[in-house]
């Protein structure tokens, strides 16, 4: 865990500093005192549990929240009967919201049994004003509500929540601040995400992300590279650079730098063995990036390239700013430079106005690209987005039928694609002992495919050549060579 400031050296008789991150270290020290006192009162340590919904960005945010809570003296737990439960929420589709409301009912029951319990909600869903109104009205037992822009303030917010009763709500509409160098508790010792940018400026017409994550802000390259170096010194082998649209990284920096340039500099870091990144918007994927990817074996041969739809007309309605033809041409250029590359995608079915012909265009792209895997989604109406106001919404049964046809074909192709490496020997980063069979370990190829092979816990975090004996659908059984 990275620690810039020693909490023992902070003088709590002084008033809190105003500059960050010093201010948060002050509150960590203060909060640690409050937690220590509570622990003495109860005669046991206080536990916490963070449930993460949604994407890689949220997963990384949760690692930051965990780092701060551990620094404060809470003990990590997987149980929702903990003293402090936080839901880090997602709101990209409506059922993500419904799940949170459902589970809040369950938490309320737990809280009635444990009066010391605190409940916190954060993440994208909290950036929606209607959600916060509903929580204030009908979920008064929630102690703390904060958003996506101020997670770094957790220590300050928890201090407040411990010092007073009632619901604390702190939501910012947007921010231009990026606060760095706070504690982080990584889920895996050997791999880590690294945020390179926050927010999104694309405003795809169906998507709520630009409203809840704010405008695009890129971190400084030297901060990113320094964080990667520190992680590598700490044993990390694989880094995933994270951003809503990594291909527009660096455009707004005082000294602009392209994503391809950043990636190349990261690839030059000694000791780092694998780099991946997520997500790439097809409209911004540069020739320079393809060229850099083809030159560095460390850069994983995998691109997540969401197509969303194969119909040029639907893409226009979605405000995606590419056509079916330009997307397919891009895929051809990528494959010509990086022949073995794994391509994955996101597809939405049932966008307003989607005809059977439009849907067949999507099926056609699936046939032509042959994705290694694809996340398929039923269009979900998000209040406040332009698509939600379109009057030609598609009936549920039509969407369901298209979705089933798409999913069947996508899975069939993914199975065929996955098996194309059978018989080869490829490097696997070992992640864990297999959950079903403890004589096996489980790891990932650079292209992200899962491999199970004989081994033990001592192999975790190492990269080993493995013979891919047999493909079982979406994973391999292998043997060490
Ligand atoms: N309905 C369905 N899927 C959506 N996505 C984003 N917004 C919506 C929506 N309103 C999907 C997109 C995106 C992925 C992260 O979630 O496919 O790439
Ligand atoms: Fe949403 Fe489009 Fe931004 Fe992705 S690029 S987060 S789909 S608005």
Coordinates of C-alpha atoms and ligand atoms in Angstrom, one line a residue:
X1 CA 0.0 0.0 0.0
X2 CA 1.3 3.4 -0.9
X3 CA 1.5 5.9 1.9
X4 CA 2.7 9.4 1.3
X5 CA 2.1 10.8 4.8
X6 CA 2.5 9.0 8.1
X7 CA -0.7 9.4 10.1
X8 CA 1.1 9.3 13.4
X9 CA 2.8 12.6 12.6
X10 CA -0.4 14.5 12.0
X11 CA -1.3 17.0 14.8
X12 CA -5.1 16.7 15.3
X13 CA -5.2 19.8 17.5
X14 CA -4.6 21.9 14.4
X15 CA -7.4 22.7 12.0
X16 CA -7.6 20.5 8.8
X17 CA -5.4 21.7 6.0
X18 CA -7.2 22.9 2.9
X19 CA -5.0 21.4 0.2
X20 CA -5.3 17.8 -1.1
X21 CA -4.3 15.1 -0.4
X22 CA -3.0 16.5 2.9
X23 CA -6.5 17.2 4.0
X24 CA -7.6 13.6 3.6
X25 CA -4.6 12.3 5.5
X26 CA -5.6 14.6 8.3
X27 CA -9.1 13.1 8.3
X28 CA -7.7 9.6 8.1
X29 CA -5.8 10.2 11.3
X30 CA -8.9 11.8 12.9
X31 CA -11.2 9.0 11.7
X32 CA -8.7 6.4 12.9
X33 CA -9.1 7.8 16.4
X34 CA -12.9 7.6 16.2
X35 CA -12.7 4.0 14.9
X36 CA -10.2 3.1 17.7
X37 CA -12.6 4.5 20.4
X38 CA -15.6 2.6 18.9
X39 CA -13.5 -0.6 18.8
X40 CA -12.7 -0.2 22.5
X41 CA -16.4 0.5 23.3
X42 CA -17.5 -2.7 21.5
X43 CA -14.5 -4.8 22.5
X44 CA -14.0 -5.9 18.9
X45 CA -12.7 -4.5 15.6
X46 CA -15.0 -2.8 13.1
X47 CA -15.4 -4.5 9.8
X48 CA -16.3 -3.2 6.3
X49 CA -17.5 -4.6 3.1
X50 CA -17.7 -3.0 -0.3
X51 CA -19.9 -4.4 -3.0
X52 CA -19.0 -3.2 -6.5
X53 CA -21.4 -3.1 -9.4
X54 CA -20.5 -2.3 -13.0
X55 CA -17.3 -1.7 -14.9
X56 CA -13.5 -1.7 -14.4
X57 CA -13.6 1.9 -13.4
X58 CA -15.8 1.2 -10.5
X59 CA -13.7 -1.8 -9.5
X60 CA -10.6 0.5 -9.4
X61 CA -12.6 3.1 -7.4
X62 CA -13.5 0.4 -4.9
X63 CA -9.8 -0.4 -4.4
X64 CA -9.3 3.2 -3.5
X65 CA -12.2 3.2 -1.0
X66 CA -10.8 0.0 0.5
X67 CA -7.3 1.5 0.9
X68 CA -8.7 4.4 2.8
X69 CA -10.9 2.3 5.1
X70 CA -8.1 0.0 6.0
X71 CA -5.9 3.0 6.7
X72 CA -8.6 4.2 9.1
X73 CA -8.6 0.9 10.9
X74 CA -11.6 -1.0 9.5
X75 CA -11.0 -4.7 8.8
X76 CA -11.9 -5.9 5.3
X77 CA -14.7 -8.5 5.1
X78 CA -16.9 -10.1 2.4
X79 CA -20.0 -10.2 4.6
X80 CA -22.8 -7.7 4.3
X81 CA -23.3 -8.1 8.0
X82 CA -20.2 -5.9 8.5
X83 CA -20.3 -2.7 10.5
X84 CA -19.8 -0.6 7.4
X85 CA -21.3 -1.7 4.1
X86 CA -20.8 0.4 0.9
X87 CA -22.4 -0.2 -2.4
X88 CA -20.4 1.3 -5.3
X89 CA -23.2 1.5 -7.8
X90 CA -23.6 1.4 -11.6
X91 CA -26.4 3.0 -13.6
X92 CA -25.6 2.2 -17.2
X93 CA -28.8 0.1 -17.5
X94 CA -31.9 0.4 -15.5
X95 CA -31.7 -3.1 -14.0
X96 CA -28.5 -2.1 -12.3
X97 CA -30.5 0.5 -10.3
X98 CA -33.3 -2.0 -9.5
X99 CA -30.8 -4.4 -8.0
X100 CA -29.5 -1.8 -5.7
X101 CA -32.9 -0.9 -4.4
X102 CA -33.7 -4.6 -3.9
X103 CA -30.6 -5.1 -1.9
X104 CA -31.1 -2.0 0.2
X105 CA -34.2 -3.7 1.7
X106 CA -32.0 -6.6 2.8
X107 CA -29.4 -4.2 4.3
X108 CA -32.1 -2.5 6.2
X109 CA -33.0 -5.8 7.9
X110 CA -29.4 -6.3 8.9
X111 CA -29.1 -2.8 10.2
X112 CA -32.0 -3.4 12.6
X113 CA -30.0 -6.2 14.1
X114 CA -26.8 -4.3 14.3
X115 CA -27.4 -0.7 15.4
X116 CA -23.7 0.2 14.9
X117 CA -24.0 -0.6 11.2
X118 CA -23.4 2.2 8.7
X119 CA -24.6 2.0 5.1
X120 CA -22.9 4.0 2.4
X121 CA -23.8 4.4 -1.3
X122 CA -21.6 5.9 -4.0
X123 CA -20.8 5.6 -7.7
X124 CA -22.6 6.4 -10.9
X125 CA -26.2 5.9 -9.7
X126 CA -25.7 8.6 -7.0
X127 CA -25.0 11.2 -9.7
X128 CA -28.6 11.0 -10.7
X129 CA -30.7 13.6 -8.8
X130 CA -33.9 11.5 -8.9
X131 CA -32.1 8.6 -7.2
X132 CA -30.9 10.8 -4.4
X133 CA -34.3 12.3 -4.0
X134 CA -35.8 8.8 -3.7
X135 CA -33.2 7.7 -1.2
X136 CA -33.7 10.8 0.9
X137 CA -37.4 10.2 1.0
X138 CA -37.8 6.4 1.3
X139 CA -34.4 5.1 2.5
X140 CA -33.6 7.3 5.5
X141 CA -31.5 4.5 7.1
X142 CA -28.7 5.1 4.6
X143 CA -25.9 7.0 6.5
X144 CA -23.7 8.3 3.6
X145 CA -24.3 9.1 0.0
X146 CA -21.5 10.4 -2.3
X147 CA -20.8 10.4 -6.0
X148 CA -18.1 9.6 -8.5
X149 CA -16.2 12.9 -8.2
X150 CA -15.4 12.9 -4.5
X151 CA -14.5 9.3 -3.6
X152 CA -11.1 10.6 -2.5
X153 CA -13.0 12.4 0.3
X154 CA -14.1 9.2 2.0
X155 CA -12.1 9.7 5.2
X156 CA -13.6 13.2 5.6
X157 CA -17.1 11.9 5.0
X158 CA -16.8 8.9 7.3
X159 CA -15.5 11.2 10.0
X160 CA -18.7 13.3 9.6
X161 CA -20.9 10.2 9.6
X162 CA -19.3 8.8 12.8
X163 CA -19.7 12.2 14.5
X164 CA -23.3 12.8 13.7
X165 CA -26.6 11.0 13.2
X166 CA -28.7 11.2 10.1
X167 CA -28.0 11.0 6.4
X168 CA -24.9 12.7 4.9
X169 CA -25.2 13.6 1.2
X170 CA -22.3 15.0 -0.8
X171 CA -22.7 14.9 -4.5
X172 CA -20.8 17.1 -7.0
X173 CA -22.1 17.7 -10.5
X174 CA -18.7 17.7 -12.1
X175 CA -15.1 18.5 -11.2
X176 CA -11.8 19.4 -12.8
X177 CA -9.8 18.1 -9.9
X178 CA -7.8 14.8 -9.9
X179 CA -6.6 14.0 -6.4
X180 CA -3.7 11.5 -6.3
X181 CA -1.6 9.6 -3.8
X182 CA -4.1 8.2 -1.5
X183 CA -3.9 4.6 -0.1
X184 CA -5.1 1.9 -2.5
X185 CA -5.8 -1.7 -1.6
X186 CA -5.4 -3.8 -4.8
X187 CA -7.5 -6.9 -5.3
X188 CA -4.6 -8.7 -6.9
X189 CA -0.9 -8.3 -6.0
X190 CA 0.2 -9.1 -9.5
X191 CA -2.1 -7.0 -11.7
X192 CA -3.7 -3.6 -11.4
X193 CA -5.8 -1.1 -13.2
X194 CA -4.4 2.4 -13.6
X195 CA -6.8 5.3 -14.4
X196 CA -5.5 7.4 -17.2
X197 CA -8.5 9.6 -17.7
X198 CA -11.9 10.2 -16.1
X199 CA -15.3 11.1 -17.7
X200 CA -16.5 11.0 -21.2
X201 CA -17.3 13.7 -23.8
X202 CA -18.9 11.5 -26.5
X203 CA -22.6 11.7 -25.5
X204 CA -23.7 8.6 -27.4
X205 CA -27.4 9.2 -27.4
X206 CA -28.4 6.1 -25.3
X207 CA -25.7 6.5 -22.7
X208 CA -25.9 8.1 -19.2
X209 CA -22.1 7.9 -18.5
X210 CA -21.3 11.5 -19.7
X211 CA -23.9 12.8 -17.3
X212 CA -22.7 10.8 -14.2
X213 CA -19.0 10.7 -14.8
X214 CA -18.6 14.3 -16.1
X215 CA -16.3 15.8 -18.7
X216 CA -13.1 14.1 -19.9
X217 CA -10.1 14.8 -17.7
X218 CA -6.7 13.2 -18.5
X219 CA -4.1 12.6 -15.8
X220 CA -0.6 13.9 -16.4
X221 CA 1.6 11.3 -18.2
X222 CA 4.3 11.6 -15.6
X223 CA 1.8 10.8 -12.8
X224 CA 0.6 7.8 -14.7
X225 CA 4.1 6.5 -15.5
X226 CA 5.2 7.0 -11.9
X227 CA 2.2 5.1 -10.6
X228 CA 3.0 2.2 -13.0
X229 CA 6.7 2.2 -11.9
X230 CA 5.6 2.1 -8.3
X231 CA 3.2 -0.8 -9.0
X232 CA 6.0 -2.7 -10.8
X233 CA 8.3 -2.2 -7.9
X234 CA 5.6 -3.7 -5.8
X235 CA 5.4 -6.9 -7.8
X236 CA 2.8 -6.0 -10.5
X237 CA 3.3 -7.8 -13.8
X238 CA 0.2 -6.6 -15.7
X239 CA -1.3 -3.2 -16.0
X240 CA -4.7 -2.2 -17.5
X241 CA -4.9 1.4 -18.5
X242 CA -8.4 2.5 -17.8
X243 CA -10.6 5.2 -19.4
X244 CA -14.1 5.5 -20.8
X245 CA -12.5 6.3 -24.2
X246 CA -8.7 5.8 -23.9
X247 CA -8.2 6.9 -27.5
X248 CA -9.0 10.5 -26.7
X249 CA -6.5 10.5 -23.9
X250 CA -4.3 13.6 -23.6
X251 CA -6.1 16.0 -26.0
X252 CA -6.8 18.5 -23.3
X253 CA -3.5 18.4 -21.5
X254 CA -1.4 21.7 -21.5
X255 CA 1.2 19.6 -23.4
X256 CA -1.0 17.3 -25.5
X257 CA 0.2 13.7 -25.8
X258 CA -1.6 10.9 -27.7
X259 CA -2.7 7.7 -26.2
X260 CA -0.3 5.8 -28.5
X261 CA 2.6 7.9 -27.2
X262 CA 1.5 7.2 -23.6
X263 CA 1.2 3.5 -24.3
X264 CA 4.6 3.4 -25.9
X265 CA 6.2 5.1 -22.9
X266 CA 4.4 2.7 -20.5
X267 CA 5.7 -0.3 -22.6
X268 CA 9.2 1.0 -22.1
X269 CA 9.0 0.5 -18.3
X270 CA 11.4 -2.2 -17.2
X271 CA 9.9 -5.1 -15.3
X272 CA 6.4 -4.5 -16.6
X273 CA 5.4 -7.6 -18.5
X274 CA 1.9 -7.0 -19.9
X275 CA -0.1 -3.9 -20.7
X276 CA -3.8 -3.8 -21.7
X277 CA -6.3 -1.0 -22.0
X278 CA -10.0 -0.3 -22.0
X279 CA -12.1 1.0 -23.7
X280 CA -11.4 2.1 -27.3
X281 CA -14.0 4.1 -29.2
X282 CA -13.7 3.1 -32.9
X283 CA -14.0 6.7 -34.1
X284 CA -10.7 7.7 -32.3
X285 CA -8.6 4.6 -32.8
X286 CA -5.5 5.9 -34.6
X287 CA -3.1 4.2 -37.1
X288 CA -0.3 5.3 -34.7
X289 CA -1.9 3.1 -32.0
X290 CA -2.1 0.0 -34.3
X291 CA 1.5 0.6 -35.2
X292 CA 2.6 0.8 -31.5
X293 CA 0.6 -2.3 -30.6
X294 CA 2.2 -4.3 -33.4
X295 CA 5.7 -3.3 -32.3
X296 CA 5.6 -4.1 -28.5
X297 CA 5.1 -7.8 -27.6
X298 CA 4.3 -6.5 -24.0
X299 CA 1.1 -4.8 -25.3
X300 CA -1.5 -7.5 -25.1
X301 CA -3.0 -8.5 -28.5
X302 CA -6.5 -7.6 -27.5
X303 CA -8.8 -4.8 -28.4
X304 CA -12.2 -4.1 -26.9
X305 CA -13.9 -2.2 -29.7
X306 CA -17.6 -1.6 -29.0
X307 CA -19.6 -1.6 -32.2
X308 CA -23.0 -1.1 -30.5
X309 CA -24.8 -1.7 -33.9
X310 CA -24.0 -2.8 -37.4
X311 CA -26.5 -0.4 -39.0
X312 CA -25.0 2.9 -40.2
X313 CA -28.4 4.6 -39.7
X314 CA -28.7 3.4 -36.1
X315 CA -25.1 4.3 -35.5
X316 CA -26.0 7.8 -36.7
X317 CA -28.9 7.9 -34.3
X318 CA -26.6 6.7 -31.6
X319 CA -24.2 9.5 -32.3
X320 CA -21.3 7.1 -32.7
X321 CA -19.7 9.0 -35.5
X322 CA -18.6 6.0 -37.6
X323 CA -20.3 3.8 -40.2
X324 CA -20.6 0.1 -40.6
X325 CA -18.1 0.3 -43.5
X326 CA -15.6 2.4 -41.7
X327 CA -15.8 0.1 -38.6
X328 CA -15.2 -3.0 -40.8
X329 CA -12.3 -1.3 -42.6
X330 CA -10.7 -0.5 -39.2
X331 CA -11.0 -4.1 -38.2
X332 CA -9.3 -5.1 -41.4
X333 CA -6.4 -2.7 -40.8
X334 CA -6.0 -3.9 -37.2
X335 CA -6.0 -7.6 -38.3
X336 CA -3.5 -6.9 -41.1
X337 CA -1.0 -5.4 -38.6
X338 CA -1.7 -7.7 -35.6
X339 CA -2.9 -11.0 -37.1
X340 CA -3.6 -13.0 -33.9
X341 CA -5.4 -10.1 -32.2
X342 CA -8.4 -10.9 -30.0
X343 CA -11.3 -8.6 -30.8
X344 CA -14.2 -8.1 -28.3
X345 CA -17.1 -5.8 -28.4
X346 CA -20.3 -4.5 -26.9
X347 CA -23.6 -4.7 -28.9
X348 CA -26.9 -3.0 -28.0
X349 CA -30.2 -4.6 -29.4
X350 CA -33.4 -2.7 -29.6
X351 CA -32.3 0.9 -29.9
X352 CA -35.3 3.1 -30.8
X353 CA -36.2 2.7 -34.4
X354 CA -34.1 -0.4 -35.0
X355 CA -35.8 -2.4 -37.9
X356 CA -35.3 -6.1 -38.7
X357 CA -33.0 -4.9 -41.5
X358 CA -30.9 -2.8 -39.1
X359 CA -30.6 -5.8 -36.8
X360 CA -29.5 -8.0 -39.8
X361 CA -26.7 -5.4 -40.4
X362 CA -25.6 -6.1 -36.8
X363 CA -25.7 -9.8 -37.4
X364 CA -23.7 -9.2 -40.6
X365 CA -20.9 -7.4 -38.7
X366 CA -20.8 -10.3 -36.2
X367 CA -20.3 -12.7 -39.1
X368 CA -17.7 -10.6 -40.7
X369 CA -15.6 -9.6 -37.6
X370 CA -16.0 -13.0 -35.8
X371 CA -15.5 -11.6 -32.3
X372 CA -13.6 -13.5 -29.7
X373 CA -16.3 -12.5 -27.3
X374 CA -19.1 -10.0 -27.3
X375 CA -21.2 -8.4 -24.5
X376 CA -24.7 -8.2 -25.7
X377 CA -27.2 -5.8 -24.1
X378 CA -30.9 -5.1 -24.4
X379 CA -31.3 -1.3 -24.9
X380 CA -32.3 0.3 -21.6
X381 CA -34.0 3.7 -21.6
X382 CA -32.0 6.1 -19.4
X383 CA -33.9 9.2 -18.4
X384 CA -32.2 12.4 -19.5
X385 CA -30.5 10.9 -22.5
X386 CA -31.6 11.9 -26.1
X387 CA -32.6 8.3 -27.0
X388 CA -35.0 8.1 -24.1
X389 CA -37.1 10.9 -25.7
X390 CA -37.2 9.1 -29.1
X391 CA -40.8 8.0 -29.8
X392 CA -40.1 4.8 -31.8
X393 CA -39.1 2.5 -28.9
X394 CA -39.2 -1.2 -29.8
X395 CA -41.6 -3.6 -28.3
X396 CA -40.1 -5.9 -25.7
X397 CA -40.9 -9.2 -27.5
X398 CA -39.3 -8.0 -30.7
X399 CA -36.1 -7.0 -28.8
X400 CA -36.1 -10.3 -26.9
X401 CA -36.3 -12.3 -30.1
X402 CA -33.4 -10.4 -31.7
X403 CA -31.4 -10.6 -28.5
X404 CA -31.7 -14.4 -28.4
X405 CA -30.7 -14.8 -32.0
X406 CA -27.7 -12.5 -31.6
X407 CA -26.5 -14.2 -28.4
X408 CA -26.7 -17.7 -29.9
X409 CA -24.6 -16.6 -32.9
X410 CA -22.1 -14.6 -30.9
X411 CA -21.5 -17.5 -28.6
X412 CA -21.1 -20.0 -31.4
X413 CA -18.5 -17.8 -33.1
X414 CA -16.7 -17.1 -29.8
X415 CA -16.4 -20.8 -29.2
X416 CA -14.9 -21.3 -32.6
X417 CA -12.6 -18.4 -32.3
X418 CA -11.4 -19.4 -28.8
X419 CA -10.3 -22.8 -30.1
X420 CA -7.9 -21.3 -32.7
X421 CA -4.9 -21.5 -30.4
X422 CA -5.3 -25.2 -29.6
X423 CA -2.0 -27.1 -29.7
X424 CA 0.1 -23.9 -29.3
X425 CA 2.3 -23.0 -26.3
X426 CA 1.5 -19.6 -24.9
X427 CA 2.4 -17.5 -21.8
X428 CA -0.1 -17.6 -19.0
X429 CA -0.2 -15.2 -16.0
X430 CA -1.3 -17.5 -13.1
X431 CA -4.1 -15.8 -11.1
X432 CA -5.4 -18.4 -8.6
X433 CA -5.8 -21.9 -7.6
X434 CA -8.8 -23.4 -9.4
X435 CA -12.0 -23.2 -7.3
X436 CA -13.4 -26.5 -8.3
X437 CA -10.2 -28.6 -8.5
X438 CA -7.3 -27.6 -6.2
X439 CA -4.8 -29.6 -8.3
X440 CA -5.2 -27.0 -11.0
X441 CA -4.4 -23.3 -11.3
X442 CA -6.2 -20.7 -13.4
X443 CA -4.6 -18.0 -15.4
X444 CA -5.0 -15.8 -18.5
X445 CA -3.3 -15.6 -21.9
X446 CA -2.3 -12.2 -23.1
X447 CA -5.5 -12.2 -25.3
X448 CA -7.5 -12.6 -22.0
X449 CA -8.6 -16.3 -22.6
X450 CA -8.7 -18.4 -19.4
X451 CA -6.5 -21.5 -19.0
X452 CA -6.6 -24.2 -16.3
X453 CA -3.6 -26.4 -15.9
X454 CA -1.9 -28.5 -13.2
X455 CA -0.1 -26.4 -10.6
X456 CA -0.2 -25.0 -7.1
X457 CA -0.5 -21.7 -5.2
X458 CA 3.3 -21.0 -5.4
X459 CA 2.7 -20.2 -9.2
X460 CA 0.3 -17.4 -8.5
X461 CA 1.6 -14.1 -10.0
X462 CA 4.1 -15.8 -12.3
X463 CA 4.0 -16.0 -16.1
X464 CA 4.6 -19.5 -17.5
X465 CA 4.6 -21.1 -20.9
X466 CA 1.7 -23.5 -21.1
X467 CA 0.7 -26.0 -23.8
X468 CA -2.9 -25.4 -24.8
X469 CA -4.1 -29.1 -24.9
X470 CA -7.8 -28.7 -25.4
X471 CA -10.3 -25.9 -25.8
X472 CA -13.6 -26.3 -23.8
X473 CA -15.7 -23.6 -25.2
X474 CA -14.5 -20.4 -23.7
X475 CA -11.5 -21.7 -21.8
X476 CA -8.5 -24.1 -22.2
X477 CA -7.2 -27.1 -20.4
X478 CA -3.4 -26.9 -20.6
X479 CA -0.2 -28.5 -19.3
X480 CA 3.1 -26.9 -18.3
X481 CA 6.1 -27.4 -20.6
Ligands
LIG1 N1 -28.8 0.4 -22.8 C1 -28.1 -0.7 -23.0 N2 -26.8 -0.8 -23.0 C2 -26.1 0.3 -22.8 N3 -24.7 0.5 -22.7 C3 -24.5 1.8 -22.4 N4 -25.7 2.4 -22.3 C4 -26.7 1.5 -22.5 C5 -28.1 1.6 -22.5 N5 -28.8 2.7 -22.3 C6 -23.8 -0.5 -23.0 C7 -22.9 -0.1 -24.2 C8 -21.6 0.2 -23.6 C9 -21.6 -0.7 -22.4 C10 -20.6 -0.4 -21.4 O1 -22.9 -0.7 -21.9 O2 -22.8 -1.2 -25.1 O3 -20.5 0.0 -24.5
LIG2 FE1 -21.2 6.0 -23.0 FE2 -20.4 6.5 -25.6 FE3 -19.0 7.6 -23.5 FE4 -18.9 4.9 -24.0 S1 -18.2 6.6 -25.4 S2 -19.2 6.0 -22.0 S3 -21.0 4.5 -24.7 S4 -21.1 8.0 -24.1

